[in-house]
PDB file of C-alpha atoms in Angstrom:
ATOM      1  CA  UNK S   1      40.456  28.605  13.803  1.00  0.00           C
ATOM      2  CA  UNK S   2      41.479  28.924  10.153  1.00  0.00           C
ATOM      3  CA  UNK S   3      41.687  32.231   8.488  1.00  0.00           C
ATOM      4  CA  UNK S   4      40.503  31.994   5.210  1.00  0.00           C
ATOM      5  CA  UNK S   5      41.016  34.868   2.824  1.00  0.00           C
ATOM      6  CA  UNK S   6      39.073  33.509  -0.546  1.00  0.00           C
ATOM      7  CA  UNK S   7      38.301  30.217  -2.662  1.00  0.00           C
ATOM      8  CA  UNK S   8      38.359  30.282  -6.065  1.00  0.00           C
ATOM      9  CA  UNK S   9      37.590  27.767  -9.177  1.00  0.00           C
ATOM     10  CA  UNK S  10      40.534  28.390 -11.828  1.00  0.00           C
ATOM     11  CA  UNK S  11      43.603  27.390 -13.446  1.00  0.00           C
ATOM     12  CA  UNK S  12      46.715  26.736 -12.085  1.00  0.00           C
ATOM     13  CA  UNK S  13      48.746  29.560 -12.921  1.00  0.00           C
ATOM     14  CA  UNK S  14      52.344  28.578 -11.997  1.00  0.00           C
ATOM     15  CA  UNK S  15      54.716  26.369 -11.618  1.00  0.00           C
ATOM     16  CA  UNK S  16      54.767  22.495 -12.582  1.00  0.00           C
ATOM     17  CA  UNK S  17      50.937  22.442 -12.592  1.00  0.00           C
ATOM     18  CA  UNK S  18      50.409  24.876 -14.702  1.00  0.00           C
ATOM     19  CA  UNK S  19      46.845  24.595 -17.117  1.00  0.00           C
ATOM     20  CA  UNK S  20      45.953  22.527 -14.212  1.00  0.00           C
ATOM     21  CA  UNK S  21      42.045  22.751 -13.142  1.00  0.00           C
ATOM     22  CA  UNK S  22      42.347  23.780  -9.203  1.00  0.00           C
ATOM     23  CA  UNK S  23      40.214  24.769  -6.682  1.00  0.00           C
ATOM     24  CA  UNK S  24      42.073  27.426  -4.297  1.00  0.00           C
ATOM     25  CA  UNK S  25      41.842  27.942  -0.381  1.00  0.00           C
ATOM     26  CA  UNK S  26      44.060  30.899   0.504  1.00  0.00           C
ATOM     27  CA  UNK S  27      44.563  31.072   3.998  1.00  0.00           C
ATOM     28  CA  UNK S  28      45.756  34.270   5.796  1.00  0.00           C
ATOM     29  CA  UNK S  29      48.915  35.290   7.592  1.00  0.00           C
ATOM     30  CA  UNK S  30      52.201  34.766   6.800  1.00  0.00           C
ATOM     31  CA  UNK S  31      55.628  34.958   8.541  1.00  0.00           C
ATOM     32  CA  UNK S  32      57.169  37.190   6.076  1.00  0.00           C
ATOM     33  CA  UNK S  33      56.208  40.610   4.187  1.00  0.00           C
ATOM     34  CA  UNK S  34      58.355  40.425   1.151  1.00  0.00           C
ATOM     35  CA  UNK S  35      58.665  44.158   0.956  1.00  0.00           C
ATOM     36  CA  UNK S  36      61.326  44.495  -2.201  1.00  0.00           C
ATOM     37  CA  UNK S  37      58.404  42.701  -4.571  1.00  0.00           C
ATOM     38  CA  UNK S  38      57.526  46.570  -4.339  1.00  0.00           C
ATOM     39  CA  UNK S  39      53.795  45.111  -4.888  1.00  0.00           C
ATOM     40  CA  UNK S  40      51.421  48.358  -3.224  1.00  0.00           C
ATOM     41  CA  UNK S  41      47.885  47.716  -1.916  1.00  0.00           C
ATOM     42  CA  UNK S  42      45.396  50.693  -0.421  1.00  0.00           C
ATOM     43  CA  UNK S  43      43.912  49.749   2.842  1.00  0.00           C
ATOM     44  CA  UNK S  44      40.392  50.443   3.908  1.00  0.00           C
ATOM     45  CA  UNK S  45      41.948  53.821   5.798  1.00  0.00           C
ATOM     46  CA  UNK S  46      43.600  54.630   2.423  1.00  0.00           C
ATOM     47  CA  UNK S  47      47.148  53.581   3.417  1.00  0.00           C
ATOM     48  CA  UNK S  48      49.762  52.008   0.744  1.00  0.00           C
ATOM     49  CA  UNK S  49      51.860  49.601   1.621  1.00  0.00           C
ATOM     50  CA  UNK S  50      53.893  47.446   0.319  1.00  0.00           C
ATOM     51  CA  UNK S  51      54.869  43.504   0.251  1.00  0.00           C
ATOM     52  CA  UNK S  52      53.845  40.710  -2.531  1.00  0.00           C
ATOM     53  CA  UNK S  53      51.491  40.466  -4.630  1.00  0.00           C
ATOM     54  CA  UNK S  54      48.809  39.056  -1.673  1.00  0.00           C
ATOM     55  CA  UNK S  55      49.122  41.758   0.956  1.00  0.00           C
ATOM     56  CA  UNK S  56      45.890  41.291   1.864  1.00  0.00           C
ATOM     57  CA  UNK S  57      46.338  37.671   2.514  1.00  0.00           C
ATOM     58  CA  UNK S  58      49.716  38.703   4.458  1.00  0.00           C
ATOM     59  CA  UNK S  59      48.866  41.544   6.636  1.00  0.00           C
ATOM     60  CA  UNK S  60      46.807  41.012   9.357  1.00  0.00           C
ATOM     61  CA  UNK S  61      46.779  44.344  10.572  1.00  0.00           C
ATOM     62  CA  UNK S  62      45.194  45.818   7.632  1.00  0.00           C
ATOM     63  CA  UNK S  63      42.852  43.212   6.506  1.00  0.00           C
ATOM     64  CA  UNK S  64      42.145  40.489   8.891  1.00  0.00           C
ATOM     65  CA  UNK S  65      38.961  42.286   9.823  1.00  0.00           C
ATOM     66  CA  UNK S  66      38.148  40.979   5.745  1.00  0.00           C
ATOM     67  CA  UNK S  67      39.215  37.129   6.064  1.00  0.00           C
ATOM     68  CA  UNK S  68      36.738  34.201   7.084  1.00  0.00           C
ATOM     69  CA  UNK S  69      37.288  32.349  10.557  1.00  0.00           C
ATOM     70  CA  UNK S  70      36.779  28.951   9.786  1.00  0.00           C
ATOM     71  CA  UNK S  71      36.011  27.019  13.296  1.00  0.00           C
ATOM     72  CA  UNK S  72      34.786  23.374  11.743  1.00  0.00           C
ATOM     73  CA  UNK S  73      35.600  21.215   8.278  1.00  0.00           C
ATOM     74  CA  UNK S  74      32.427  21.173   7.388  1.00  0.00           C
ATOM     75  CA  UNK S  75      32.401  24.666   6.310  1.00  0.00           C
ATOM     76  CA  UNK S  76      35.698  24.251   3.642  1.00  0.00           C
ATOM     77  CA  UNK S  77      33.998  21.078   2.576  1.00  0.00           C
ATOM     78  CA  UNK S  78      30.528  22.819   2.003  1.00  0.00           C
ATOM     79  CA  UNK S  79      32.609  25.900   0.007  1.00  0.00           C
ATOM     80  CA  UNK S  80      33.765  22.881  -2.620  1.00  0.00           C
ATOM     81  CA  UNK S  81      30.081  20.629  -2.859  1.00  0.00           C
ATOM     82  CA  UNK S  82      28.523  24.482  -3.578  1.00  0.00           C
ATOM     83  CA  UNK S  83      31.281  24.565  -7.088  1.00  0.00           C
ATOM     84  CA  UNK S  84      29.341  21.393  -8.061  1.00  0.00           C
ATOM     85  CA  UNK S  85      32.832  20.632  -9.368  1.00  0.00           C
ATOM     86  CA  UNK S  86      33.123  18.152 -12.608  1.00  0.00           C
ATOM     87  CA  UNK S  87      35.952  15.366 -10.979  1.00  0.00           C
ATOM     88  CA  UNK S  88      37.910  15.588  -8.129  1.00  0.00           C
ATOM     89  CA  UNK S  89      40.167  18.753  -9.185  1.00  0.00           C
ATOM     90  CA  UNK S  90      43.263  20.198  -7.531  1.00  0.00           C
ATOM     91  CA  UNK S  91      43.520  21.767  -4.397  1.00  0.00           C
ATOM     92  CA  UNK S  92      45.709  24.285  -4.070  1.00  0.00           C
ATOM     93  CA  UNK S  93      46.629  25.688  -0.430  1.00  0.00           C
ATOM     94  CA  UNK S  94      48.280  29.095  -0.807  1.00  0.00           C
ATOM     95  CA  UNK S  95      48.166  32.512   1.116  1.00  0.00           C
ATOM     96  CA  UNK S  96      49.930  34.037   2.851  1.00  0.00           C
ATOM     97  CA  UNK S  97      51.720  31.128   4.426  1.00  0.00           C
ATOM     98  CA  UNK S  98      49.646  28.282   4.613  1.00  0.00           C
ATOM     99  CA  UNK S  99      52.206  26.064   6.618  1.00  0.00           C
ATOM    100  CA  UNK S 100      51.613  28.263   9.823  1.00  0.00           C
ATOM    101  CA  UNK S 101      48.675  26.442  10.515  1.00  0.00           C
ATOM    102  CA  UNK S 102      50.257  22.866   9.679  1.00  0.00           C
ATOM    103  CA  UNK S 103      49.766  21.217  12.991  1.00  0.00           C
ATOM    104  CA  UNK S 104      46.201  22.700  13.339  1.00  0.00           C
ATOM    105  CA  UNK S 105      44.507  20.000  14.186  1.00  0.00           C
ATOM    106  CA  UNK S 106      40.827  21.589  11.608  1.00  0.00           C
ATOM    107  CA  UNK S 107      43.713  21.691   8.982  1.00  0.00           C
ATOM    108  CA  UNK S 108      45.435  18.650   9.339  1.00  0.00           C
ATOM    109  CA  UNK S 109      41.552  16.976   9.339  1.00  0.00           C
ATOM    110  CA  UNK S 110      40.733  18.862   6.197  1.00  0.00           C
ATOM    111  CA  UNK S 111      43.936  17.588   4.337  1.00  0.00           C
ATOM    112  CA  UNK S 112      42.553  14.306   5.328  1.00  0.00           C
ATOM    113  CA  UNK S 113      39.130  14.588   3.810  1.00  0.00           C
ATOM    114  CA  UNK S 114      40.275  16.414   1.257  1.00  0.00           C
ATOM    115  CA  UNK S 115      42.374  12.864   0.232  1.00  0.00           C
ATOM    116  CA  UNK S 116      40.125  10.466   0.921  1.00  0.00           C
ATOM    117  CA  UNK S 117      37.745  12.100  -1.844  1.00  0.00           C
ATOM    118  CA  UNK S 118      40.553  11.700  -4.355  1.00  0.00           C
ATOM    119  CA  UNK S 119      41.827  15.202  -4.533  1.00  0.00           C
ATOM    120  CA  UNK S 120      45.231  16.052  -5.597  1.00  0.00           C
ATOM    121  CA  UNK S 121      46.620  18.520  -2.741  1.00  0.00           C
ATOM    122  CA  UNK S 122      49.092  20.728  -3.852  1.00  0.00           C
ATOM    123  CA  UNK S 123      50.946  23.619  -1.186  1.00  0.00           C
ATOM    124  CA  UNK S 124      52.232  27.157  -2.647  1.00  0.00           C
ATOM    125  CA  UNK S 125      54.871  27.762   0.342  1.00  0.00           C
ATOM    126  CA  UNK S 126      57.450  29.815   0.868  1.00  0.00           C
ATOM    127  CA  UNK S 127      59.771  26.242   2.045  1.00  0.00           C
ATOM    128  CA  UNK S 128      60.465  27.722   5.399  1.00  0.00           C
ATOM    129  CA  UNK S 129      58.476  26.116   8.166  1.00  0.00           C
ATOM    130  CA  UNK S 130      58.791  22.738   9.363  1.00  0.00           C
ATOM    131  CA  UNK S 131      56.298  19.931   8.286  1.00  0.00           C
ATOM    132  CA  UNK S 132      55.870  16.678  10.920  1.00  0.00           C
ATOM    133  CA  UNK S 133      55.874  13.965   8.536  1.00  0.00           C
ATOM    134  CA  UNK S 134      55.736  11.731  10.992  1.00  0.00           C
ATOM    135  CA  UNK S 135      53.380  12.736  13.448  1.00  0.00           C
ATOM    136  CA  UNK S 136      50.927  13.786  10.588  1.00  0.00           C
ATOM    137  CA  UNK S 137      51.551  11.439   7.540  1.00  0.00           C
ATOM    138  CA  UNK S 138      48.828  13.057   4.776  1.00  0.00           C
ATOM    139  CA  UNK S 139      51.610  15.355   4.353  1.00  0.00           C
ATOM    140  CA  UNK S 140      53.291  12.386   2.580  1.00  0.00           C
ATOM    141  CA  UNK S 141      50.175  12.850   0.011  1.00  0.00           C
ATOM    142  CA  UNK S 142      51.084  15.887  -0.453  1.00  0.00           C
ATOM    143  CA  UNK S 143      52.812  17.878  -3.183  1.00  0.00           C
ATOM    144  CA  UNK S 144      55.311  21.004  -2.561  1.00  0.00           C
ATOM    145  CA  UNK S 145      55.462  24.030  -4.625  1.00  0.00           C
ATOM    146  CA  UNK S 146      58.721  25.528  -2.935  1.00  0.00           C
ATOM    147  CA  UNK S 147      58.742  29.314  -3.788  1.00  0.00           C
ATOM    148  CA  UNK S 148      61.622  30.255  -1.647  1.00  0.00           C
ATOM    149  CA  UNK S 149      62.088  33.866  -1.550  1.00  0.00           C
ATOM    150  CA  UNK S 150      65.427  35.388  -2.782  1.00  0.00           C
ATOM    151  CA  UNK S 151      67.277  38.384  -1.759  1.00  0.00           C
ATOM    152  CA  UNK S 152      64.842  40.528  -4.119  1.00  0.00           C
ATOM    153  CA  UNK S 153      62.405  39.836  -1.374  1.00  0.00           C
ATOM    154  CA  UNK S 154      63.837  41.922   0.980  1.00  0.00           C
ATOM    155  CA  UNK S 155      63.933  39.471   3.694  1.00  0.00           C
ATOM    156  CA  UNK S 156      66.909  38.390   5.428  1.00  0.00           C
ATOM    157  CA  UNK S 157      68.125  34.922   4.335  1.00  0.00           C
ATOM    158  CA  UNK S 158      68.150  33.066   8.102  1.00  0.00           C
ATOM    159  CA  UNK S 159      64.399  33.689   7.663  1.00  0.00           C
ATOM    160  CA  UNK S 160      63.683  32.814   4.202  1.00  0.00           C
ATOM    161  CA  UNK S 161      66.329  29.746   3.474  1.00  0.00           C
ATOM    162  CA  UNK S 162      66.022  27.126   5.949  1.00  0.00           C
ATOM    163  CA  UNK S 163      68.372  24.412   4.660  1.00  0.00           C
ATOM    164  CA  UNK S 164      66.255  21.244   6.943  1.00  0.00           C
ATOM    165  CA  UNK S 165      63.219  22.129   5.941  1.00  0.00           C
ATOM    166  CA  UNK S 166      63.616  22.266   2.529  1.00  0.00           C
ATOM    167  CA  UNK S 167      65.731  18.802   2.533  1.00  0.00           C
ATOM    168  CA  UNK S 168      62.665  16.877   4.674  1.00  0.00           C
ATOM    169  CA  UNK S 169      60.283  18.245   1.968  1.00  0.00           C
ATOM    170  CA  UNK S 170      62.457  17.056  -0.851  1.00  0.00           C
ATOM    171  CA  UNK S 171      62.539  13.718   1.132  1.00  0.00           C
ATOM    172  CA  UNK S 172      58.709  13.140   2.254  1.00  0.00           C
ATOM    173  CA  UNK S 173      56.691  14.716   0.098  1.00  0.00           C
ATOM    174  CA  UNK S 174      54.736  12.587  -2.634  1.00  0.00           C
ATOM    175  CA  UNK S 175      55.904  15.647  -4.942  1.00  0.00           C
ATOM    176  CA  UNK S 176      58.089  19.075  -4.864  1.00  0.00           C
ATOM    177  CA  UNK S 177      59.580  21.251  -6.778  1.00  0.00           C
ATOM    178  CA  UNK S 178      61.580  24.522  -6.636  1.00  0.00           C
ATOM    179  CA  UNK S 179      59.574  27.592  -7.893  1.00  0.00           C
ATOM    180  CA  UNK S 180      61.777  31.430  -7.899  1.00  0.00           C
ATOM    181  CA  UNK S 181      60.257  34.963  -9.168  1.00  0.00           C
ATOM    182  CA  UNK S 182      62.927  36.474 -10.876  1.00  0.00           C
ATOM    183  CA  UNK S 183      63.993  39.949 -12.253  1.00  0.00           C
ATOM    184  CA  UNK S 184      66.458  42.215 -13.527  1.00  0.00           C
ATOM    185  CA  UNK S 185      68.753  39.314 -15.747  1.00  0.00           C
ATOM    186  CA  UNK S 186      70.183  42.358 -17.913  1.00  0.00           C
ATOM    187  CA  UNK S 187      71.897  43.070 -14.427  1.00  0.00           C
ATOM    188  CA  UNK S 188      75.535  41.290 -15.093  1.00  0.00           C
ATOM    189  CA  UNK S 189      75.960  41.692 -11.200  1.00  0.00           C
ATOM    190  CA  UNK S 190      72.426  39.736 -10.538  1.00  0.00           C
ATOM    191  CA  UNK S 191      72.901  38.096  -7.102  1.00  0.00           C
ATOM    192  CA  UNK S 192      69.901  36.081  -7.497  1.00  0.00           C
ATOM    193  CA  UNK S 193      71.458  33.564 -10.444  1.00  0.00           C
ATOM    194  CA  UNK S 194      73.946  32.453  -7.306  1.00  0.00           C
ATOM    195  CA  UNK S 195      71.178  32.421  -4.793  1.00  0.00           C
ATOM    196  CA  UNK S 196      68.963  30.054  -6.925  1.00  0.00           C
ATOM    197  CA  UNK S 197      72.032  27.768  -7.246  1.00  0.00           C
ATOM    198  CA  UNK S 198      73.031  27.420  -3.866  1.00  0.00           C
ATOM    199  CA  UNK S 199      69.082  26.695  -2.968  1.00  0.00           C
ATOM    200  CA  UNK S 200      68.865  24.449  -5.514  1.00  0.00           C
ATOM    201  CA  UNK S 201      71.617  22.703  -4.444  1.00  0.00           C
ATOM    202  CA  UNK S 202      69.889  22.223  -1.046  1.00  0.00           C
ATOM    203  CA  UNK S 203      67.604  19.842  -2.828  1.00  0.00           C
ATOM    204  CA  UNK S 204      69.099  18.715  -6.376  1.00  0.00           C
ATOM    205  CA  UNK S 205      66.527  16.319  -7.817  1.00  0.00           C
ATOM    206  CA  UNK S 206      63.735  18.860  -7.658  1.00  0.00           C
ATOM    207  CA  UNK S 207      62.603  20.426 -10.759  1.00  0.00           C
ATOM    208  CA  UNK S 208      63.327  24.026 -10.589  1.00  0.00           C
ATOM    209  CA  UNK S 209      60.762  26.158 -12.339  1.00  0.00           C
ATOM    210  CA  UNK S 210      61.725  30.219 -12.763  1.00  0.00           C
ATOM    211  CA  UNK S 211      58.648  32.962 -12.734  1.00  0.00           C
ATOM    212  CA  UNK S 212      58.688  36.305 -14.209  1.00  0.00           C
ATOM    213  CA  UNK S 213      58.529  38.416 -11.310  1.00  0.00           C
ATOM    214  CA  UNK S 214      55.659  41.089 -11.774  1.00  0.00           C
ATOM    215  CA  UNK S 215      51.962  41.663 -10.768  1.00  0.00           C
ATOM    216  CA  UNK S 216      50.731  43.053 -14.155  1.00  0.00           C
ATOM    217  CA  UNK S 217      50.415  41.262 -17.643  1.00  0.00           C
ATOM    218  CA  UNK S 218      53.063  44.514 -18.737  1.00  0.00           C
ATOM    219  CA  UNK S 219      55.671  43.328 -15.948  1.00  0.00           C
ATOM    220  CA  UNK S 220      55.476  39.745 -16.657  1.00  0.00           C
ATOM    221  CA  UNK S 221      55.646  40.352 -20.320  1.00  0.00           C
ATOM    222  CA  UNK S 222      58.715  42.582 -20.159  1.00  0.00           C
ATOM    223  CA  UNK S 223      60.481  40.351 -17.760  1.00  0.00           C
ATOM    224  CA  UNK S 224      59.592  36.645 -19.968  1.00  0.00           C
ATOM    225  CA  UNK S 225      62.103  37.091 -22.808  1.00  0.00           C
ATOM    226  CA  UNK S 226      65.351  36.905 -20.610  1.00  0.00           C
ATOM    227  CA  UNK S 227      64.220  34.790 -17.803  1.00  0.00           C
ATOM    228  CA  UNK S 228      63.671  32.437 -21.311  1.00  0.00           C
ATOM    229  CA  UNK S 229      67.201  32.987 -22.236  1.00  0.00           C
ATOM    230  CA  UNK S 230      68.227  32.456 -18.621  1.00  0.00           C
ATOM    231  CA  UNK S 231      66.317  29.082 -17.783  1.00  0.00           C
ATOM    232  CA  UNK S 232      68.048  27.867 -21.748  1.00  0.00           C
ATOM    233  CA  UNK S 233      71.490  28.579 -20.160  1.00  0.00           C
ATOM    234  CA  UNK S 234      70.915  26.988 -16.509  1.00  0.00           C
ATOM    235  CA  UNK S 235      68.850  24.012 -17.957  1.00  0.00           C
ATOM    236  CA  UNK S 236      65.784  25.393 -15.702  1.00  0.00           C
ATOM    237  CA  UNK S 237      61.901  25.411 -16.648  1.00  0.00           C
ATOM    238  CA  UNK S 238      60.617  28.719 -17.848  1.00  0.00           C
ATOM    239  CA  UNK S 239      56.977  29.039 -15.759  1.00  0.00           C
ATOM    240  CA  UNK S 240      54.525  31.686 -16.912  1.00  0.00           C
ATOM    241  CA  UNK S 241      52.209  33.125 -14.540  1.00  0.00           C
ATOM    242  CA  UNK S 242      49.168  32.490 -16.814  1.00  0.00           C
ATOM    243  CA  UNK S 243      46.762  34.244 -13.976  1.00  0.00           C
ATOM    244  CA  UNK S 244      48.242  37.299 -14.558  1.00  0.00           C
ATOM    245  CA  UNK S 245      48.835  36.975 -18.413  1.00  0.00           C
ATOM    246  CA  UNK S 246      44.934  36.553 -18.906  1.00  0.00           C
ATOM    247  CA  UNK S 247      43.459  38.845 -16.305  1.00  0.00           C
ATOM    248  CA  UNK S 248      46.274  41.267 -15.053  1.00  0.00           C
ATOM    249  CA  UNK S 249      46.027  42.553 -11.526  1.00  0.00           C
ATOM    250  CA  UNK S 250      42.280  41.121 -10.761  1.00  0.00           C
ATOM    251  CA  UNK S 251      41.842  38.773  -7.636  1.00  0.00           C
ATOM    252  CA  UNK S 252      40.335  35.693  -6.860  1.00  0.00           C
ATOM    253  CA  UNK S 253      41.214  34.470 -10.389  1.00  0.00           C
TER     254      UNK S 253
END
């Protein structure tokens, strides 16, 4: 069974796709908890915690009782026919982590369906869980938004840099590209300029796109200026988080 936290019709908000008409599946789970994002979420008993900006797409303790259990395609494909959508638009298959479920055989199926109707299928991932290209080659049709976590994340890097993964991605994938959320630059002693140069050198003909790190239009607005000034020194893309810009901290947007 899938867990599926929401679907949405929007914009993509991020990244290389960004203005990009996409439908988005987020599935639930994930194999890290990001806790420096400092990102705080109440839970139906009233706790805070913290972790990214999708706790409740990350924590199953506190919210799986909320997320869908999706036990046959039929179901994702009936959530897209009711959106009566104009063309075949974007998928986008975020969470969480959606990768933990990549050798489910309902998923594999609905990445399947999903491009034999012409659909672009795009994967917000965090780059650090293996992908059988081989066994399973619609992830060959597939495009890679890498957002590999940095030390900001608060997650150890053995866990969050895998070097093989992130090199068979670069290799297999019909698309990828590096995506970072970054912060502090008017730190001179900023560890994560380093860290983003080593990953990218992992995989050095990806495009590497750099994200205001924030969960409110007033944190990604303080943070764009010098992440601009940054990306015009490294030669990186500067990626807004256009979501956020337009309708702050609401969901499902």
């Amino acid at each position: 069974m899938l867990p599926l936290v929401e679907h949405f019709y929007s914009i993509q908000g991020e990244g290389k796709y960004i203005g990009r008409l996409s439908l988005f599946f987020r599935f639930g789970g994930c194999n890290m908890k990001c806790e420096g994002f400092g990102c705080e979420e109440k839970t139906l008993t009233g706790e805070n915690i913290l972790g990214c900006d999708t706790i409740y797409a990350v924590n199953r303790e506190h919210f799986s009782k909320n997320w869908q259990m999706i036990e046959d395609v039929e179901i994702l494909l009936s959530i897209i026919d009711a959106y009566k959508l104009p063309r075949a638009v974007d998928i986008v298959l975020t969470g969480g982590e959606p990768l933990l479920y990549a050798n489910d055989a309902l998923f594999v199926e609905f990445l399947e369906v999903l491009h034999n109707r012409g659909h672009k299928i795009c994967f917000e991932t965090n780059g650090s869980l293996a992908v059988d290209f081989e066994k399973y080659p619609i992830y060959k049709e597939c495009e890679f938004a890498l957002s590999v976590k940095l030390s900001n994340s608060a997650e150890k890097l053995s866990k969050r840099v895998n070097r093989d993964v992130l090199s068979t991605i670069a290799q297999n994938a019909k698309d990828a590209f590096f995506k970072f959320s970054v912060s502090e630059l008017d730190d001179a002693e900023n560890i994560l300029i380093q860290e983003i140069e080593e990953i990218v050198e992992i995989a050095p003909t990806l495009d590497v796109y750099c994200m205001p790190l924030g969960a409110s239009k007033e944190e990604i607005e303080r943070e764009s200026e010098p992440l601009i000034e940054f990306c015009k020194t490294k030669g990186y893309n500067f990626s807004d988080r256009l979501h956020i810009r337009v309708w702050d901290k609401k969901k499902g947007v």
